[in-house]
XYZ file of N, CA and C in Angstrom:
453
model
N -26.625 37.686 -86.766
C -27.686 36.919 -86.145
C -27.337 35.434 -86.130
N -26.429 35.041 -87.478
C -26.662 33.351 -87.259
C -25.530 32.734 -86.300
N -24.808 34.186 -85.757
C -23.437 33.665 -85.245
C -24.060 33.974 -83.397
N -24.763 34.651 -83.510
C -25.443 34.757 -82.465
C -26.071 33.580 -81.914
N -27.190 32.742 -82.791
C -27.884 31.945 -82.335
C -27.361 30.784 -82.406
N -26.083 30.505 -83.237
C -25.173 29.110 -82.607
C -24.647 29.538 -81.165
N -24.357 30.628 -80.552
C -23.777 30.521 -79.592
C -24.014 30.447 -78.045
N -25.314 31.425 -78.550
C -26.382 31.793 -77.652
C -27.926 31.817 -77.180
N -28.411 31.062 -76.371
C -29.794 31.179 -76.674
C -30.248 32.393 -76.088
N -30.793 33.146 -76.866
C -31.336 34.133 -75.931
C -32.920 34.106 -75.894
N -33.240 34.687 -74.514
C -34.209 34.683 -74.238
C -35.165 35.654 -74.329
N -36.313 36.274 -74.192
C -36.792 37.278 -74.309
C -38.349 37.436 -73.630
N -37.994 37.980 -72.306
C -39.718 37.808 -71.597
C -39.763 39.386 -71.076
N -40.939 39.592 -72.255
C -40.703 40.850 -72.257
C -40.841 42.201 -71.194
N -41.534 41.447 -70.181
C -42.246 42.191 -68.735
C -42.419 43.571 -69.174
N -43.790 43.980 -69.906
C -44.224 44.712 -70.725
C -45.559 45.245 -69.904
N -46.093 44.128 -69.440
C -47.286 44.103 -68.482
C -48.136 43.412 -68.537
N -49.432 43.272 -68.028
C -50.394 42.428 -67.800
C -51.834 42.665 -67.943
N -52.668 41.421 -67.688
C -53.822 42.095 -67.937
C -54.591 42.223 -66.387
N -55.486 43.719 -66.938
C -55.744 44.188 -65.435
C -54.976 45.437 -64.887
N -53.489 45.292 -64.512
C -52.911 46.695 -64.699
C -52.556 47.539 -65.722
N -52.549 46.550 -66.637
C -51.776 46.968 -68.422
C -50.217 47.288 -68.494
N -49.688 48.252 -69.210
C -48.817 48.447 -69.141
C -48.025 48.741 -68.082
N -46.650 48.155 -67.827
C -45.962 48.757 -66.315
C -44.808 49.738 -66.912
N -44.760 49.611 -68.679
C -43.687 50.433 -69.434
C -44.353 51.536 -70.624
N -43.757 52.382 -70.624
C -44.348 52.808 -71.653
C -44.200 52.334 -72.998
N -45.217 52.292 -74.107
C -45.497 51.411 -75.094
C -44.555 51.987 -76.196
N -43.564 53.138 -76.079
C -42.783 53.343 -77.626
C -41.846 52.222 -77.539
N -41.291 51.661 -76.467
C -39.815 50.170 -76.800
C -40.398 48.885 -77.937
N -42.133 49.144 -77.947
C -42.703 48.127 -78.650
C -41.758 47.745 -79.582
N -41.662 48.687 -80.612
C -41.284 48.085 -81.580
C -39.734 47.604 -81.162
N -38.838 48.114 -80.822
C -37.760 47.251 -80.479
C -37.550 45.961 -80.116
N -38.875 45.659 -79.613
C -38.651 43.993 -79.365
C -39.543 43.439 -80.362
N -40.584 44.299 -80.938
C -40.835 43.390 -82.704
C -39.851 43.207 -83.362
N -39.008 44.328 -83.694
C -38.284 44.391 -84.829
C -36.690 43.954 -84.369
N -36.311 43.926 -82.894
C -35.008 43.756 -83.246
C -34.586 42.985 -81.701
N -35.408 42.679 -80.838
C -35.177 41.682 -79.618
C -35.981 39.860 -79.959
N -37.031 40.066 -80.499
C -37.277 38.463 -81.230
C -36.840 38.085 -82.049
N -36.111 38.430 -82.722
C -34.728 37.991 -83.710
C -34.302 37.180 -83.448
N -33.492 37.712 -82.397
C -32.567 37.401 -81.653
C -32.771 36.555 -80.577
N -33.713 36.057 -80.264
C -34.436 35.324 -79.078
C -34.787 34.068 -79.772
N -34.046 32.714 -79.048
C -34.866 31.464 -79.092
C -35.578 31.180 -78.505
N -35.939 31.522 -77.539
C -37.046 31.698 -76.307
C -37.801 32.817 -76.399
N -39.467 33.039 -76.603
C -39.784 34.362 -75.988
C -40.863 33.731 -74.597
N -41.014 34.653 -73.501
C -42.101 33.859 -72.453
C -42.603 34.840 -72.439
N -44.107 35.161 -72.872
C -44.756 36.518 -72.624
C -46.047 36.155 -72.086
N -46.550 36.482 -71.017
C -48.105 36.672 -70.639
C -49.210 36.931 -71.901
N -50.195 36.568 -71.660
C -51.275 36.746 -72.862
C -51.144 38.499 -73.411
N -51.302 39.398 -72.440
C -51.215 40.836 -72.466
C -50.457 41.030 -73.234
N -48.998 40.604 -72.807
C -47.512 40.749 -73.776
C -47.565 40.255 -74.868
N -48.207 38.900 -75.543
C -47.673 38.403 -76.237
C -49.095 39.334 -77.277
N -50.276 39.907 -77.042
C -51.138 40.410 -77.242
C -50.010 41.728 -78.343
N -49.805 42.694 -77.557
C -48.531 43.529 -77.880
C -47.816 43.646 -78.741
N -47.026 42.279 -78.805
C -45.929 42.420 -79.447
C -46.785 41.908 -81.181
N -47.567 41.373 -81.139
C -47.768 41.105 -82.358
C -49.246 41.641 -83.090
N -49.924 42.407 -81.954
C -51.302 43.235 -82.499
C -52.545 42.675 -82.856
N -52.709 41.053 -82.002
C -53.699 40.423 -82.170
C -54.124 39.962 -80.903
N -55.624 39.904 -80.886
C -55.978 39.766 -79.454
C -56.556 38.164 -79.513
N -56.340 37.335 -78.161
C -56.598 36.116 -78.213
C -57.789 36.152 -77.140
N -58.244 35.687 -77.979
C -59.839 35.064 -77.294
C -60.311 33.794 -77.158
N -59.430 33.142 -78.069
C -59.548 31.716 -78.067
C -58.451 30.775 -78.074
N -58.228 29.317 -78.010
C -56.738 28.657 -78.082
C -56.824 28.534 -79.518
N -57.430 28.999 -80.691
C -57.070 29.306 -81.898
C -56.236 30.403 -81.965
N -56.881 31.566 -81.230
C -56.311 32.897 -81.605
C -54.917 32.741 -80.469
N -54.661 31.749 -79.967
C -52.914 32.009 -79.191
C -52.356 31.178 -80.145
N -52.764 30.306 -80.298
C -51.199 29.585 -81.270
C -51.260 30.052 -82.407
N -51.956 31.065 -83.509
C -51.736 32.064 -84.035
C -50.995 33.329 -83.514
N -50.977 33.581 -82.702
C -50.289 34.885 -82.030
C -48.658 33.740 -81.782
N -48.905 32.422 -81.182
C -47.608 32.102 -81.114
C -46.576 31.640 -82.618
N -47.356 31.877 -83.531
C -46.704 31.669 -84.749
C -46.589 32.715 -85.511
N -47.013 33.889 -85.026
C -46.741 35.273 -85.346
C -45.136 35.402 -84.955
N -44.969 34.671 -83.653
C -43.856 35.508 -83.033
C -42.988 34.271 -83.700
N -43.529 33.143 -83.793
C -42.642 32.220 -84.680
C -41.846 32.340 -85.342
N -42.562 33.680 -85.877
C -41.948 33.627 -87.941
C -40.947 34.757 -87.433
N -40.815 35.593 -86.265
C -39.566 36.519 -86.200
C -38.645 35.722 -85.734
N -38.520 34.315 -85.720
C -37.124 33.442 -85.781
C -37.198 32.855 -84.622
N -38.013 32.834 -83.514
C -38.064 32.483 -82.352
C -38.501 31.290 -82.346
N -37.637 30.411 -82.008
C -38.420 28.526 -81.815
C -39.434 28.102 -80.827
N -38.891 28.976 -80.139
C -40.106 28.353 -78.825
C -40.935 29.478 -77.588
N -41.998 29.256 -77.960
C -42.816 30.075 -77.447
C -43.639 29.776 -75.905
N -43.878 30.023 -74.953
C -44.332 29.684 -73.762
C -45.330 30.954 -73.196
N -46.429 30.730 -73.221
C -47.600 31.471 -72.885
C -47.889 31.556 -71.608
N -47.293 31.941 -70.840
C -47.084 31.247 -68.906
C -48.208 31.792 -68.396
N -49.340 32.249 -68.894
C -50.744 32.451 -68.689
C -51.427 33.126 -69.522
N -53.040 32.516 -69.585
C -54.017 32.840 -70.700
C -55.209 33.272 -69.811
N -55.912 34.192 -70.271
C -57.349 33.970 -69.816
C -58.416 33.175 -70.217
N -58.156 32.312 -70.834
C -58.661 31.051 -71.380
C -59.361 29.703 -70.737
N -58.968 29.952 -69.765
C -59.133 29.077 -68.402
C -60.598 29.019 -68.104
N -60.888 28.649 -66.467
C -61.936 28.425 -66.582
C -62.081 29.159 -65.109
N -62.715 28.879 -63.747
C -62.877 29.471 -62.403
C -61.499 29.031 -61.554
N -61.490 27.759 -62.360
C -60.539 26.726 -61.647
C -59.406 26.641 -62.081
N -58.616 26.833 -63.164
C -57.811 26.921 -63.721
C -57.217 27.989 -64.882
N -56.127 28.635 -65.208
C -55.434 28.942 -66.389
C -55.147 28.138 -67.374
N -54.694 28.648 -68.092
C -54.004 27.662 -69.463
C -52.779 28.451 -69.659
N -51.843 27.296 -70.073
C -50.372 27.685 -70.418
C -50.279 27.008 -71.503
N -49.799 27.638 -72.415
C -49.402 26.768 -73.753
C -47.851 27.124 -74.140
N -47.674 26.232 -74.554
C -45.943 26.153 -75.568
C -45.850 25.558 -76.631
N -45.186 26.188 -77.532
C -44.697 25.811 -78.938
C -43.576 26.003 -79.145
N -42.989 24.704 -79.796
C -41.894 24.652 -80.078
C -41.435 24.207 -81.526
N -40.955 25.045 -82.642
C -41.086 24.881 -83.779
C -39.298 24.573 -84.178
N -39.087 23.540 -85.197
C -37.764 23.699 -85.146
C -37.650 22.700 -86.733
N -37.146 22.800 -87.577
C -36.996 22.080 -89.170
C -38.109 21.787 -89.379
N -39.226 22.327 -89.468
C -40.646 22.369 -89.824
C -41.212 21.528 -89.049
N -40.859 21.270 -88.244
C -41.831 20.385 -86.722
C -42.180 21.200 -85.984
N -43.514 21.014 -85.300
C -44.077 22.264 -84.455
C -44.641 20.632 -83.444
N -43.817 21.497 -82.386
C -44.723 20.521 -80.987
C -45.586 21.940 -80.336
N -46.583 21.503 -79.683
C -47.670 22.451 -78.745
C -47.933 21.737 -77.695
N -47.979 22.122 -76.850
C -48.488 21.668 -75.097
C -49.541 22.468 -74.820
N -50.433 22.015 -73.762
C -51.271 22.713 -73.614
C -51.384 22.246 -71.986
N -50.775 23.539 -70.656
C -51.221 22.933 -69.617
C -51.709 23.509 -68.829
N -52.881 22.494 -67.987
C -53.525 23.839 -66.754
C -52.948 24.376 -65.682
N -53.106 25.109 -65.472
C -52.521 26.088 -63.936
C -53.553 25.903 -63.289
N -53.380 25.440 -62.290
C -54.371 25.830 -60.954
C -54.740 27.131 -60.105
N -55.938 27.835 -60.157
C -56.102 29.273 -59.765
C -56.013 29.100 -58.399
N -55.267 30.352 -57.778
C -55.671 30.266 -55.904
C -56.317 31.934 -55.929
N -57.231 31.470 -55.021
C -58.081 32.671 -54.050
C -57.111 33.999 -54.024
N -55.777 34.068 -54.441
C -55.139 35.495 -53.996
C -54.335 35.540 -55.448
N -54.150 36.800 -55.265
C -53.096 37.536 -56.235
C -52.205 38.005 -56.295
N -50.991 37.323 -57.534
C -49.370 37.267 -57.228
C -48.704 38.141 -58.079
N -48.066 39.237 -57.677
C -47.626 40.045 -58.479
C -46.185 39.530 -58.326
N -45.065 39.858 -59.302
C -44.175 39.176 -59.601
C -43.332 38.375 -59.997
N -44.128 37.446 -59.726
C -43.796 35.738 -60.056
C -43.383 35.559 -61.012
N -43.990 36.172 -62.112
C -43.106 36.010 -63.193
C -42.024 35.607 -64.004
N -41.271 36.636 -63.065
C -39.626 36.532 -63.631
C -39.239 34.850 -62.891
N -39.883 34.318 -61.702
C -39.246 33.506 -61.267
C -39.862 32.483 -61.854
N -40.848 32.635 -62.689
C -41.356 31.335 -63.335
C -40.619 30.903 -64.391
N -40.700 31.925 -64.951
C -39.816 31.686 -66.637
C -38.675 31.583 -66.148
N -37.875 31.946 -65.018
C -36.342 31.228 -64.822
C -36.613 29.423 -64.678
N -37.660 29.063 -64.073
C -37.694 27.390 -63.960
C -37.976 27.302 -65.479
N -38.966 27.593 -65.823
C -39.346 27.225 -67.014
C -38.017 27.011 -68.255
N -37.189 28.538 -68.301
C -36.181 27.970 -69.019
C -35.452 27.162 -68.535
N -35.005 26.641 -67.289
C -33.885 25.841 -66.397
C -34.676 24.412 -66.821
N -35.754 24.197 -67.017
C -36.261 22.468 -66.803
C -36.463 22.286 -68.296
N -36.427 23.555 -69.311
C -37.105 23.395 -71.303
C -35.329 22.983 -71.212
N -34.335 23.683 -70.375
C -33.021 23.536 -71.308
C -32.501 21.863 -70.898
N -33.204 21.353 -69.835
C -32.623 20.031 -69.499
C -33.835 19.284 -70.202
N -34.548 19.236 -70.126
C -35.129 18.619 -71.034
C -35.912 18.923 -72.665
N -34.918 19.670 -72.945
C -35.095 20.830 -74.744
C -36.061 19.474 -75.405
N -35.988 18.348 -75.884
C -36.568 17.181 -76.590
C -38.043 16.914 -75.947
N -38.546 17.473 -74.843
C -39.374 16.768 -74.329
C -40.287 18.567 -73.617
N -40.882 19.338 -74.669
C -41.323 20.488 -74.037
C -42.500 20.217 -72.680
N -43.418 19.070 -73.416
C -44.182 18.344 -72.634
C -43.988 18.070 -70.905
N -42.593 17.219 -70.584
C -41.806 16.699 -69.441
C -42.086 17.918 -69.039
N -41.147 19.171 -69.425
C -40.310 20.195 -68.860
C -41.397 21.210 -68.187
N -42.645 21.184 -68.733
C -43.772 22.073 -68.142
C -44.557 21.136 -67.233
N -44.511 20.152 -67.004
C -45.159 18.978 -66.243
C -44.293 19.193 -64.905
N -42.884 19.164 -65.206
C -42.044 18.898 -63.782
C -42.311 20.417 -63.015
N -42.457 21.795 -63.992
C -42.334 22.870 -63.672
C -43.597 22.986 -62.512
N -45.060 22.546 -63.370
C -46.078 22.591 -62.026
C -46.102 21.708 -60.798
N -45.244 20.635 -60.916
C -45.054 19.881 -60.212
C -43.929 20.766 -58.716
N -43.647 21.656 -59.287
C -42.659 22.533 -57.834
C -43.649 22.830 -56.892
């Protein structure tokens, strides 16, 4: 593992499913990515649903996510990105990130703007910006989710 994570960042978004359809996989791989894919991951990006999942606590509040994001914390993972909450309001989502690293914990907290229709997919292409703008600007989690809604 430690020769791993000097070399490599790995990432881990688990596309597990969502809320509303639920699962798009069946739920026995769970534990493989508790026990042996967040290890290994400096990055995890999971939807509220997913990140719900992987650690067996349900968020209802922005207490109960950055608890769920320090759940996944403690399996070695530095930085956490919540790329949607139901937390929001008519008008907006919430996205949060944490980034924990020699006992410093930064948190962001940003809104998404809701539109009238519904996007299946997007996903995967979010968390590719998301990691492409956290890795150029790794010091500044804040910047890197600012420039991201800014596309």
């Amino acid at each position: 593992k430690q020769w791993y994570q000097r070399r490599v960042h790995g990432v881990c978004d688990p596309v597990m499913g969502d809320t509303g359809p639920g699962l798009y996989v069946p739920q026995e791989p769970l534990p493989v990515y508790q026990d042996t894919i967040l290890p290994l991951a400096g990055v995890c990006l999971p939807n509220q649903f997913e990140a719900e999942l992987l650690t067996g606590k349900k968020i209802e509040s922005e207490d109960d996510a950055l608890a769920v994001m320090d759940i996944i914390h403690s399996k070695g993972v530095s930085t956490v990105i919540l790329s949607s909450t139901e937390l929001g309001s008519a008008s907006h989502l919430v996205g949060l990130a944490s980034h924990a690293k020699d006992a410093k914990k930064t948190v962001v907290k940003v809104l998404i703007p809701k539109f009238a229709a519904a996007f299946v997919g997007t996903g995967v292409f979010v968390h590719s910006l998301e990691y492409s703008l956290a890795s150029q600007d790794w010091g500044d989690l804040k910047l890197a989710l600012e420039k991201l809604l800014e596309l």
